[in-house]
Amino acid sequence: MSEEMITTSWTLAGKTLSSRLLLGTARYPSPAALAASVRASGTGVVTVSLRRETGGGGDGRRFFDFLRQLDVAILPNTAGCRSAKEAVTTAMMAREVFDTPWIKLEVIGDDFTLQPDPFGLVDAAQILVRDGFEVFPYMTDDLVVAQRLVEVGCKILMPWGAPIGSGRGLANPEALRAFRLRFPEQTLVVDAGIGRPSHAAQAMELGFDGVLLNTAVAVAHDPVKMAGAFGEAVRAGRHGFEAGMMATRVKAEASTPVVGAPFRGHLRVD
Amino acid sequence: MQLIVNGAEIPEVSARNVAELLRELGYVEHAGETPPHLAVAVNRELVRRAEYAAHELSADDEVEVLAPMAGG
C-alpha cells in the first residue's frame, strides 16, 4: 500500500487537513527555524497569540506578514487570560486581526500548573459560541467540565496531556481513554504536555483526532528534525488506531507456529 | 487628558477618538488608517476598525492595542 493510499485527510471545524498535528509558534530560535519546522511537520494549523504593540514598533506587523507567508490556518489563542471577560475580549480582538472564528480558548486558573479555570472557561465558551466562534477549549481531562462545554455548544474539546511546557506526556492515559469513549462525537485534540514523539503517537493510538504541541519542537536541539518526527509520530499513531490494535494479554503466545517445530518429540510411523 | 495605553499612563493626550490616538502615538501615519494587524479595546471592549473615528475617548480610559505574536 502506498503512503498516499493510507494518508487520509480529516476535517477540523470545517477545514480539510492532511495532518493531524497542530503546531505552536512560540520559543523557536528564529523565524526561519519556525517556518522550516512548520513545513517539516506537515501541519496545516498553527497557534498564535496577541500581545501589546508599541507605537512605531513593527514587531506585530512583521509577524502578521510572516504568518500569511506560511499559508496555513491560524488558530489564535487567549493565552494569559485570567477571567472569562478577558478571554472573550481577547477572542474578539483576535477575530478582528485574523479574520477567523477559530479561537483556542484559555482561561488560566492556577499560575503554578497553568491549569485552566473550568468555571471561567465554560462561561467564556458559552458567550463565544453564541457569538459565532468555533471554540477550541484548552481544558483538563475532567469529564463533567467537558460535558458542560458540550452543552454550551463546543464541538471540539482539547484536554491536556500534562501541564503546558512540562513535556511529561500523557500523565493520565486512562482518563484520556475514558474521555474518548465518553465523547465519541466530538473532535478531540490533546493539547499541552507533549514532550516526545512517542507521547503524540500514544495520544493518537487512543483515538484522539489530533495533537497540539509547541515547546517539544521549539526547544529541541534540532527543531526542524523534531517537527518532522512529530509529524511522523502523529501519522503512525493514527494509522495504528485505525488499523485496530491487538488486545493485550498476560500469558505469552508464540507467534511462530508450533506445528512442524524440530526436536520436539516424534510421530511413530508403522 | 490622561489615558492608560497598554498599561502605561499617557498624560496630556490630545486625541479625541481612537483613530486620532493611533496617529498620535505613532501606530499609523495618518488618522483614518486601519492596519489589519492591530486590534484595539477600550475599557476591555473591542473597538472595531470601522469605529475607530467614531469611538470618542474619555479621561482615564484604558486602551489596549494588540498585535500578533508567537504563541502556543
mmCIF file of C-alpha atoms in Angstrom:
data_model
loop_
_atom_site.group_PDB
_atom_site.id
_atom_site.type_symbol
_atom_site.label_atom_id
_atom_site.label_comp_id
_atom_site.label_asym_id
_atom_site.label_seq_id
_atom_site.Cartn_x
_atom_site.Cartn_y
_atom_site.Cartn_z
ATOM 1 C CA MET A 1 0.000 0.000 0.000
ATOM 2 C CA SER A 2 1.477 3.349 -0.957
ATOM 3 C CA GLU A 3 1.847 6.190 1.510
ATOM 4 C CA GLU A 4 -0.705 8.188 -0.443
ATOM 5 C CA MET A 5 -3.280 5.437 -0.002
ATOM 6 C CA ILE A 6 -3.001 5.269 3.773
ATOM 7 C CA THR A 7 -2.665 9.010 4.424
ATOM 8 C CA THR A 8 -6.196 10.161 4.957
ATOM 9 C CA SER A 9 -7.373 13.714 5.287
ATOM 10 C CA TRP A 10 -9.674 14.832 8.055
ATOM 11 C CA THR A 11 -11.917 17.759 8.783
ATOM 12 C CA LEU A 12 -11.314 20.190 11.627
ATOM 13 C CA ALA A 13 -14.066 22.743 12.168
ATOM 14 C CA GLY A 14 -14.984 22.611 8.514
ATOM 15 C CA LYS A 15 -11.434 22.746 7.192
ATOM 16 C CA THR A 16 -9.934 19.748 5.396
ATOM 17 C CA LEU A 17 -6.424 18.978 6.603
ATOM 18 C CA SER A 18 -3.877 16.313 5.716
ATOM 19 C CA SER A 19 -2.014 16.383 9.051
ATOM 20 C CA ARG A 20 -3.468 15.807 12.481
ATOM 21 C CA LEU A 21 -0.704 17.809 14.133
ATOM 22 C CA LEU A 22 -1.359 21.377 15.272
ATOM 23 C CA LEU A 23 1.800 23.358 15.992
ATOM 24 C CA GLY A 24 2.516 26.344 18.225
ATOM 25 C CA THR A 25 4.730 29.179 17.011
ATOM 26 C CA ALA A 26 6.483 30.265 20.225
ATOM 27 C CA ARG A 27 10.031 29.822 21.517
ATOM 28 C CA TYR A 28 11.754 28.893 18.237
ATOM 29 C CA PRO A 29 15.369 30.019 17.864
ATOM 30 C CA SER A 30 14.493 32.089 14.787
ATOM 31 C CA PRO A 31 11.642 32.833 12.386
ATOM 32 C CA ALA A 32 13.460 30.752 9.792
ATOM 33 C CA ALA A 33 13.517 27.777 12.169
ATOM 34 C CA LEU A 34 9.810 28.240 12.815
ATOM 35 C CA ALA A 35 8.978 28.356 9.113
ATOM 36 C CA ALA A 36 11.097 25.308 8.372
ATOM 37 C CA SER A 37 9.565 23.440 11.314
ATOM 38 C CA VAL A 38 6.048 24.179 10.103
ATOM 39 C CA ARG A 39 6.937 22.797 6.685
ATOM 40 C CA ALA A 40 8.731 19.743 8.085
ATOM 41 C CA SER A 41 5.862 18.874 10.397
ATOM 42 C CA GLY A 42 3.312 18.912 7.623
ATOM 43 C CA THR A 43 0.877 20.775 9.855
ATOM 44 C CA GLY A 44 -1.926 22.826 8.393
ATOM 45 C CA VAL A 45 -2.728 24.745 11.584
ATOM 46 C CA VAL A 46 -0.546 26.957 13.771
ATOM 47 C CA THR A 47 -1.428 28.696 17.012
ATOM 48 C CA VAL A 48 -0.606 32.342 17.659
ATOM 49 C CA SER A 49 -1.360 34.964 20.289
ATOM 50 C CA LEU A 50 -1.983 38.685 20.622
ATOM 51 C CA ARG A 51 0.217 40.937 22.711
ATOM 52 C CA ARG A 52 0.639 44.649 23.331
ATOM 53 C CA GLU A 53 2.157 46.572 20.441
ATOM 54 C CA THR A 54 4.082 49.776 20.977
ATOM 55 C CA GLY A 55 3.507 52.806 18.785
ATOM 56 C CA GLY A 56 6.047 52.896 15.994
ATOM 57 C CA GLY A 57 7.002 49.298 16.668
ATOM 58 C CA GLY A 58 6.798 46.884 13.804
ATOM 59 C CA ASP A 59 7.054 43.515 15.520
ATOM 60 C CA GLY A 60 3.370 42.735 15.213
ATOM 61 C CA ARG A 61 3.171 43.753 11.579
ATOM 62 C CA ARG A 62 6.240 41.708 10.694
ATOM 63 C CA PHE A 63 4.866 38.625 12.419
ATOM 64 C CA PHE A 64 1.477 39.189 10.772
ATOM 65 C CA ASP A 65 3.117 39.244 7.330
ATOM 66 C CA PHE A 66 5.253 36.242 8.252
ATOM 67 C CA LEU A 67 2.175 34.219 9.203
ATOM 68 C CA ARG A 68 0.484 34.924 5.910
ATOM 69 C CA GLN A 69 3.505 33.554 4.071
ATOM 70 C CA LEU A 70 3.250 30.259 5.955
ATOM 71 C CA ASP A 71 -0.019 29.554 4.135
ATOM 72 C CA VAL A 72 -1.576 27.580 6.986
ATOM 73 C CA ALA A 73 -4.726 28.068 9.025
ATOM 74 C CA ILE A 74 -4.359 30.335 12.047
ATOM 75 C CA LEU A 75 -5.695 29.325 15.445
ATOM 76 C CA PRO A 76 -5.372 32.363 17.730
ATOM 77 C CA ASN A 77 -5.285 31.778 21.455
ATOM 78 C CA THR A 78 -6.312 33.704 24.552
ATOM 79 C CA ALA A 79 -3.159 32.723 26.428
ATOM 80 C CA GLY A 80 -2.596 34.533 29.678
ATOM 81 C CA CYS A 81 -6.225 35.488 30.258
ATOM 82 C CA ARG A 82 -7.327 35.079 33.846
ATOM 83 C CA SER A 83 -11.062 35.670 33.516
ATOM 84 C CA ALA A 84 -13.902 34.915 31.138
ATOM 85 C CA LYS A 85 -14.222 38.618 30.355
ATOM 86 C CA GLU A 86 -10.548 38.957 29.409
ATOM 87 C CA ALA A 87 -10.748 35.840 27.261
ATOM 88 C CA VAL A 88 -13.904 36.959 25.458
ATOM 89 C CA THR A 89 -12.463 40.381 24.641
ATOM 90 C CA THR A 90 -9.175 38.848 23.508
ATOM 91 C CA ALA A 91 -11.068 36.393 21.298
ATOM 92 C CA MET A 92 -12.965 39.222 19.678
ATOM 93 C CA MET A 93 -9.737 41.143 19.104
ATOM 94 C CA ALA A 94 -8.190 38.025 17.562
ATOM 95 C CA ARG A 95 -11.133 37.665 15.198
ATOM 96 C CA GLU A 96 -10.637 41.298 14.184
ATOM 97 C CA VAL A 97 -6.982 40.666 13.305
ATOM 98 C CA PHE A 98 -7.030 37.176 11.843
ATOM 99 C CA ASP A 99 -10.496 37.224 10.309
ATOM 100 C CA THR A 100 -11.281 33.761 11.648
ATOM 101 C CA PRO A 101 -13.954 32.476 14.013
ATOM 102 C CA TRP A 102 -11.488 29.939 15.418
ATOM 103 C CA ILE A 103 -10.269 30.581 18.947
ATOM 104 C CA LYS A 104 -8.172 28.445 21.265
ATOM 105 C CA LEU A 105 -9.822 29.403 24.490
ATOM 106 C CA GLU A 106 -7.542 29.566 27.525
ATOM 107 C CA VAL A 107 -8.682 30.860 30.884
ATOM 108 C CA ILE A 108 -5.893 30.207 33.337
ATOM 109 C CA GLY A 109 -6.860 29.422 36.907
ATOM 110 C CA ASP A 110 -3.583 28.460 38.552
ATOM 111 C CA ASP A 111 -0.211 30.062 37.983
ATOM 112 C CA PHE A 112 1.862 27.083 39.107
ATOM 113 C CA THR A 113 0.335 24.478 36.814
ATOM 114 C CA LEU A 114 -1.352 26.835 34.309
ATOM 115 C CA GLN A 115 -4.388 24.684 34.924
ATOM 116 C CA PRO A 116 -7.480 26.159 33.273
ATOM 117 C CA ASP A 117 -10.247 27.722 35.340
ATOM 118 C CA PRO A 118 -13.206 25.467 34.459
ATOM 119 C CA PHE A 119 -15.835 27.978 35.547
ATOM 120 C CA GLY A 120 -14.431 30.869 33.557
ATOM 121 C CA LEU A 121 -13.805 28.509 30.646
ATOM 122 C CA VAL A 122 -17.437 27.423 30.388
ATOM 123 C CA ASP A 123 -18.720 30.989 30.844
ATOM 124 C CA ALA A 124 -16.455 32.308 28.103
ATOM 125 C CA ALA A 125 -17.202 29.379 25.784
ATOM 126 C CA GLN A 126 -20.928 29.985 26.070
ATOM 127 C CA ILE A 127 -20.570 33.672 25.163
ATOM 128 C CA LEU A 128 -18.235 32.976 22.267
ATOM 129 C CA VAL A 129 -20.268 30.118 20.770
ATOM 130 C CA ARG A 130 -23.350 32.330 20.799
ATOM 131 C CA ASP A 131 -21.311 34.999 19.012
ATOM 132 C CA GLY A 132 -20.390 32.606 16.222
ATOM 133 C CA PHE A 133 -16.958 31.458 17.333
ATOM 134 C CA GLU A 134 -15.608 27.943 16.795
ATOM 135 C CA VAL A 135 -14.228 27.392 20.282
ATOM 136 C CA PHE A 136 -11.239 25.125 20.903
ATOM 137 C CA PRO A 137 -11.235 24.982 24.727
ATOM 138 C CA TYR A 138 -7.977 24.147 26.474
ATOM 139 C CA MET A 139 -9.064 22.101 29.476
ATOM 140 C CA THR A 140 -8.157 19.314 31.847
ATOM 141 C CA ASP A 141 -9.462 15.783 31.348
ATOM 142 C CA ASP A 142 -12.423 16.426 33.674
ATOM 143 C CA LEU A 143 -15.453 14.745 32.109
ATOM 144 C CA VAL A 144 -18.007 16.982 33.812
ATOM 145 C CA VAL A 145 -16.359 20.167 32.577
ATOM 146 C CA ALA A 146 -16.263 18.577 29.147
ATOM 147 C CA GLN A 147 -19.969 17.843 29.353
ATOM 148 C CA ARG A 148 -20.700 21.454 30.284
ATOM 149 C CA LEU A 149 -18.636 22.673 27.348
ATOM 150 C CA VAL A 150 -20.552 20.396 25.008
ATOM 151 C CA GLU A 151 -23.820 21.663 26.444
ATOM 152 C CA VAL A 152 -22.892 25.266 25.634
ATOM 153 C CA GLY A 153 -22.072 24.275 22.057
ATOM 154 C CA CYS A 154 -18.427 23.237 21.866
ATOM 155 C CA LYS A 155 -17.837 20.660 19.135
ATOM 156 C CA ILE A 156 -14.119 20.465 19.856
ATOM 157 C CA LEU A 157 -12.509 19.621 23.190
ATOM 158 C CA MET A 158 -8.806 19.893 23.968
ATOM 159 C CA PRO A 159 -7.844 18.133 27.199
ATOM 160 C CA TRP A 160 -4.270 18.487 28.370
ATOM 161 C CA GLY A 161 -1.847 15.602 28.434
ATOM 162 C CA ALA A 162 0.079 17.305 31.234
ATOM 163 C CA PRO A 163 0.719 20.931 32.254
ATOM 164 C CA ILE A 164 1.821 23.312 29.495
ATOM 165 C CA GLY A 165 5.516 23.106 28.734
ATOM 166 C CA SER A 166 6.127 20.231 31.152
ATOM 167 C CA GLY A 167 6.976 17.666 28.483
ATOM 168 C CA ARG A 168 5.664 14.887 30.700
ATOM 169 C CA GLY A 169 3.447 13.318 28.077
ATOM 170 C CA LEU A 170 0.103 11.771 28.928
ATOM 171 C CA ALA A 171 0.037 11.975 32.728
ATOM 172 C CA ASN A 172 -3.222 10.065 32.918
ATOM 173 C CA PRO A 173 -3.765 7.993 29.790
ATOM 174 C CA GLU A 174 -6.681 6.109 31.320
ATOM 175 C CA ALA A 175 -8.527 9.378 31.863
ATOM 176 C CA LEU A 176 -7.932 10.280 28.226
ATOM 177 C CA ARG A 177 -9.130 6.845 27.154
ATOM 178 C CA ALA A 178 -12.352 7.440 29.090
ATOM 179 C CA PHE A 179 -12.572 10.912 27.562
ATOM 180 C CA ARG A 180 -12.517 9.435 24.061
ATOM 181 C CA LEU A 181 -15.142 6.837 24.938
ATOM 182 C CA ARG A 182 -17.360 9.395 26.655
ATOM 183 C CA PHE A 183 -17.308 11.875 23.777
ATOM 184 C CA PRO A 184 -17.342 9.831 20.581
ATOM 185 C CA GLU A 185 -18.949 12.595 18.517
ATOM 186 C CA GLN A 186 -16.685 15.492 19.481
ATOM 187 C CA THR A 187 -13.414 16.361 17.827
ATOM 188 C CA LEU A 188 -10.785 15.687 20.492
ATOM 189 C CA VAL A 189 -7.284 17.127 20.474
ATOM 190 C CA VAL A 190 -4.676 16.518 23.159
ATOM 191 C CA ASP A 191 -3.215 19.928 23.923
ATOM 192 C CA ALA A 192 -0.214 20.564 26.151
ATOM 193 C CA GLY A 193 2.306 18.442 27.994
ATOM 194 C CA ILE A 194 3.596 16.528 24.982
ATOM 195 C CA GLY A 195 7.375 16.157 25.198
ATOM 196 C CA ARG A 196 8.323 13.362 22.839
ATOM 197 C CA PRO A 197 7.093 11.952 19.546
ATOM 198 C CA SER A 198 6.069 8.768 21.361
ATOM 199 C CA HIS A 199 3.717 10.828 23.541
ATOM 200 C CA ALA A 200 1.991 12.153 20.438
ATOM 201 C CA ALA A 201 1.751 8.667 18.971
ATOM 202 C CA GLN A 202 0.222 7.413 22.219
ATOM 203 C CA ALA A 203 -2.460 10.108 22.113
ATOM 204 C CA MET A 204 -3.315 9.187 18.559
ATOM 205 C CA GLU A 205 -3.406 5.475 19.381
ATOM 206 C CA LEU A 206 -6.030 6.318 21.994
ATOM 207 C CA GLY A 207 -8.215 7.587 19.197
ATOM 208 C CA PHE A 208 -7.752 11.305 19.584
ATOM 209 C CA ASP A 209 -8.347 13.270 16.434
ATOM 210 C CA GLY A 210 -5.267 15.412 16.746
ATOM 211 C CA VAL A 211 -2.401 16.655 18.882
ATOM 212 C CA LEU A 212 -1.406 20.249 19.594
ATOM 213 C CA LEU A 213 2.116 20.958 20.785
ATOM 214 C CA ASN A 214 4.735 23.680 20.731
ATOM 215 C CA THR A 215 7.621 23.532 23.188
ATOM 216 C CA ALA A 216 8.753 19.995 22.386
ATOM 217 C CA VAL A 217 9.581 21.091 18.863
ATOM 218 C CA ALA A 218 10.688 24.655 19.541
ATOM 219 C CA VAL A 219 13.295 23.845 22.205
ATOM 220 C CA ALA A 220 14.650 20.699 20.569
ATOM 221 C CA HIS A 221 18.310 20.762 19.591
ATOM 222 C CA ASP A 222 17.128 20.470 16.004
ATOM 223 C CA PRO A 223 13.569 21.850 15.832
ATOM 224 C CA VAL A 224 13.123 21.071 12.149
ATOM 225 C CA LYS A 225 14.066 17.426 12.552
ATOM 226 C CA MET A 226 11.873 17.184 15.652
ATOM 227 C CA ALA A 227 8.955 18.732 13.766
ATOM 228 C CA GLY A 228 9.303 16.024 11.158
ATOM 229 C CA ALA A 229 9.494 13.376 13.857
ATOM 230 C CA PHE A 230 6.269 14.600 15.418
ATOM 231 C CA GLY A 231 4.561 14.653 12.045
ATOM 232 C CA GLU A 232 5.537 11.008 11.528
ATOM 233 C CA ALA A 233 4.576 10.025 15.079
ATOM 234 C CA VAL A 234 1.118 11.540 14.772
ATOM 235 C CA ARG A 235 0.596 9.780 11.459
ATOM 236 C CA ALA A 236 1.864 6.459 12.830
ATOM 237 C CA GLY A 237 -0.312 6.684 15.925
ATOM 238 C CA ARG A 238 -3.388 7.466 13.865
ATOM 239 C CA HIS A 239 -2.725 4.605 11.474
ATOM 240 C CA GLY A 240 -2.272 2.287 14.423
ATOM 241 C CA PHE A 241 -5.613 3.362 15.837
ATOM 242 C CA GLU A 242 -7.386 2.964 12.520
ATOM 243 C CA ALA A 243 -5.783 -0.420 11.888
ATOM 244 C CA GLY A 244 -7.178 -1.848 15.125
ATOM 245 C CA MET A 245 -4.647 -2.849 17.725
ATOM 246 C CA MET A 246 -4.419 -6.300 19.273
ATOM 247 C CA ALA A 247 -5.654 -6.865 22.785
ATOM 248 C CA THR A 248 -3.048 -7.228 25.488
ATOM 249 C CA ARG A 249 -2.702 -10.494 27.366
ATOM 250 C CA VAL A 250 -0.838 -11.780 30.397
ATOM 251 C CA LYS A 251 0.272 -15.130 29.023
ATOM 252 C CA ALA A 252 2.775 -15.375 26.227
ATOM 253 C CA GLU A 253 1.631 -16.817 22.940
ATOM 254 C CA ALA A 254 4.193 -17.896 20.396
ATOM 255 C CA SER A 255 3.953 -16.014 17.173
ATOM 256 C CA THR A 256 5.818 -18.674 15.211
ATOM 257 C CA PRO A 257 3.590 -21.680 14.518
ATOM 258 C CA VAL A 258 4.302 -24.639 16.812
ATOM 259 C CA VAL A 259 3.325 -27.205 14.194
ATOM 260 C CA GLY A 260 6.456 -28.532 12.499
ATOM 261 C CA ALA A 261 8.893 -27.326 15.141
ATOM 262 C CA PRO A 262 12.014 -29.563 15.160
ATOM 263 C CA PHE A 263 13.383 -31.653 18.056
ATOM 264 C CA ARG A 264 10.037 -31.692 19.852
ATOM 265 C CA GLY A 265 9.007 -35.350 20.044
ATOM 266 C CA HIS A 266 8.189 -37.601 17.076
ATOM 267 C CA LEU A 267 5.353 -39.452 15.457
ATOM 268 C CA ARG A 268 5.663 -43.227 15.172
ATOM 269 C CA VAL A 269 5.185 -44.381 11.589
ATOM 270 C CA ASP A 270 4.480 -48.057 11.370
ATOM 271 C CA MET B 1 -6.487 64.301 29.149
ATOM 272 C CA GLN B 2 -4.736 61.300 30.575
ATOM 273 C CA LEU B 3 -5.182 57.799 29.130
ATOM 274 C CA ILE B 4 -3.816 54.428 30.094
ATOM 275 C CA VAL B 5 -2.460 52.760 26.972
ATOM 276 C CA ASN B 6 -1.165 49.202 27.183
ATOM 277 C CA GLY B 7 -0.866 49.569 30.927
ATOM 278 C CA ALA B 8 1.129 52.822 30.865
ATOM 279 C CA GLU B 9 -0.209 56.215 31.890
ATOM 280 C CA ILE B 10 -0.010 58.663 28.979
ATOM 281 C CA PRO B 11 -0.591 62.239 30.205
ATOM 282 C CA GLU B 12 -1.838 65.088 28.062
ATOM 283 C CA VAL B 13 -3.232 63.119 25.161
ATOM 284 C CA SER B 14 -4.912 65.434 22.660
ATOM 285 C CA ALA B 15 -6.604 62.710 20.574
ATOM 286 C CA ARG B 16 -10.369 62.744 20.871
ATOM 287 C CA ASN B 17 -11.024 59.315 19.379
ATOM 288 C CA VAL B 18 -9.264 56.018 18.666
ATOM 289 C CA ALA B 19 -8.278 56.970 15.120
ATOM 290 C CA GLU B 20 -6.535 60.110 16.352
ATOM 291 C CA LEU B 21 -4.915 58.243 19.232
ATOM 292 C CA LEU B 22 -3.337 55.682 16.900
ATOM 293 C CA ARG B 23 -1.844 58.525 14.868
ATOM 294 C CA GLU B 24 -0.726 60.490 17.926
ATOM 295 C CA LEU B 25 1.089 57.504 19.408
ATOM 296 C CA GLY B 26 2.742 56.536 16.123
ATOM 297 C CA TYR B 27 0.797 53.405 15.246
ATOM 298 C CA VAL B 28 -0.231 54.954 11.904
ATOM 299 C CA GLU B 29 0.967 57.907 9.868
ATOM 300 C CA HIS B 30 -2.472 59.304 9.185
ATOM 301 C CA ALA B 31 -5.646 59.275 11.230
ATOM 302 C CA GLY B 32 -8.087 57.003 9.471
ATOM 303 C CA GLU B 33 -5.610 54.248 8.677
ATOM 304 C CA THR B 34 -6.737 50.859 9.902
ATOM 305 C CA PRO B 35 -3.762 48.480 9.952
ATOM 306 C CA PRO B 36 -5.002 44.901 9.605
ATOM 307 C CA HIS B 37 -2.546 43.610 12.195
ATOM 308 C CA LEU B 38 -3.871 45.776 15.044
ATOM 309 C CA ALA B 39 -6.830 45.287 17.352
ATOM 310 C CA VAL B 40 -7.988 47.892 19.849
ATOM 311 C CA ALA B 41 -10.013 47.615 23.024
ATOM 312 C CA VAL B 42 -11.181 50.486 25.205
ATOM 313 C CA ASN B 43 -12.138 49.675 28.760
ATOM 314 C CA ARG B 44 -11.958 45.967 27.875
ATOM 315 C CA GLU B 45 -14.388 46.184 24.976
ATOM 316 C CA LEU B 46 -13.338 45.655 21.366
ATOM 317 C CA VAL B 47 -13.444 48.720 19.152
ATOM 318 C CA ARG B 48 -13.823 47.543 15.570
ATOM 319 C CA ARG B 49 -11.741 49.179 12.847
ATOM 320 C CA ALA B 50 -14.759 50.816 11.302
ATOM 321 C CA GLU B 51 -15.465 52.506 14.650
ATOM 322 C CA TYR B 52 -12.011 53.992 15.287
ATOM 323 C CA ALA B 53 -13.008 57.524 14.303
ATOM 324 C CA ALA B 54 -16.412 57.383 15.905
ATOM 325 C CA HIS B 55 -15.278 55.973 19.233
ATOM 326 C CA GLU B 56 -14.668 59.003 21.437
ATOM 327 C CA LEU B 57 -12.213 58.731 24.288
ATOM 328 C CA SER B 58 -12.675 59.956 27.838
ATOM 329 C CA ALA B 59 -10.126 60.768 30.535
ATOM 330 C CA ASP B 60 -8.626 57.712 32.201
ATOM 331 C CA ASP B 61 -9.915 55.330 29.555
ATOM 332 C CA GLU B 62 -7.902 52.118 29.461
ATOM 333 C CA VAL B 63 -6.801 51.378 25.903
ATOM 334 C CA GLU B 64 -5.213 48.158 24.710
ATOM 335 C CA VAL B 65 -3.534 47.992 21.312
ATOM 336 C CA LEU B 66 -2.655 44.416 20.417
ATOM 337 C CA ALA B 67 -0.866 42.759 17.517
ATOM 338 C CA PRO B 68 0.049 39.182 16.542
ATOM 339 C CA MET B 69 2.811 37.434 18.390
ATOM 340 C CA ALA B 70 4.081 33.884 18.588
ATOM 341 C CA GLY B 71 2.013 31.640 20.817
ATOM 342 C CA GLY B 72 1.326 28.060 21.731
#
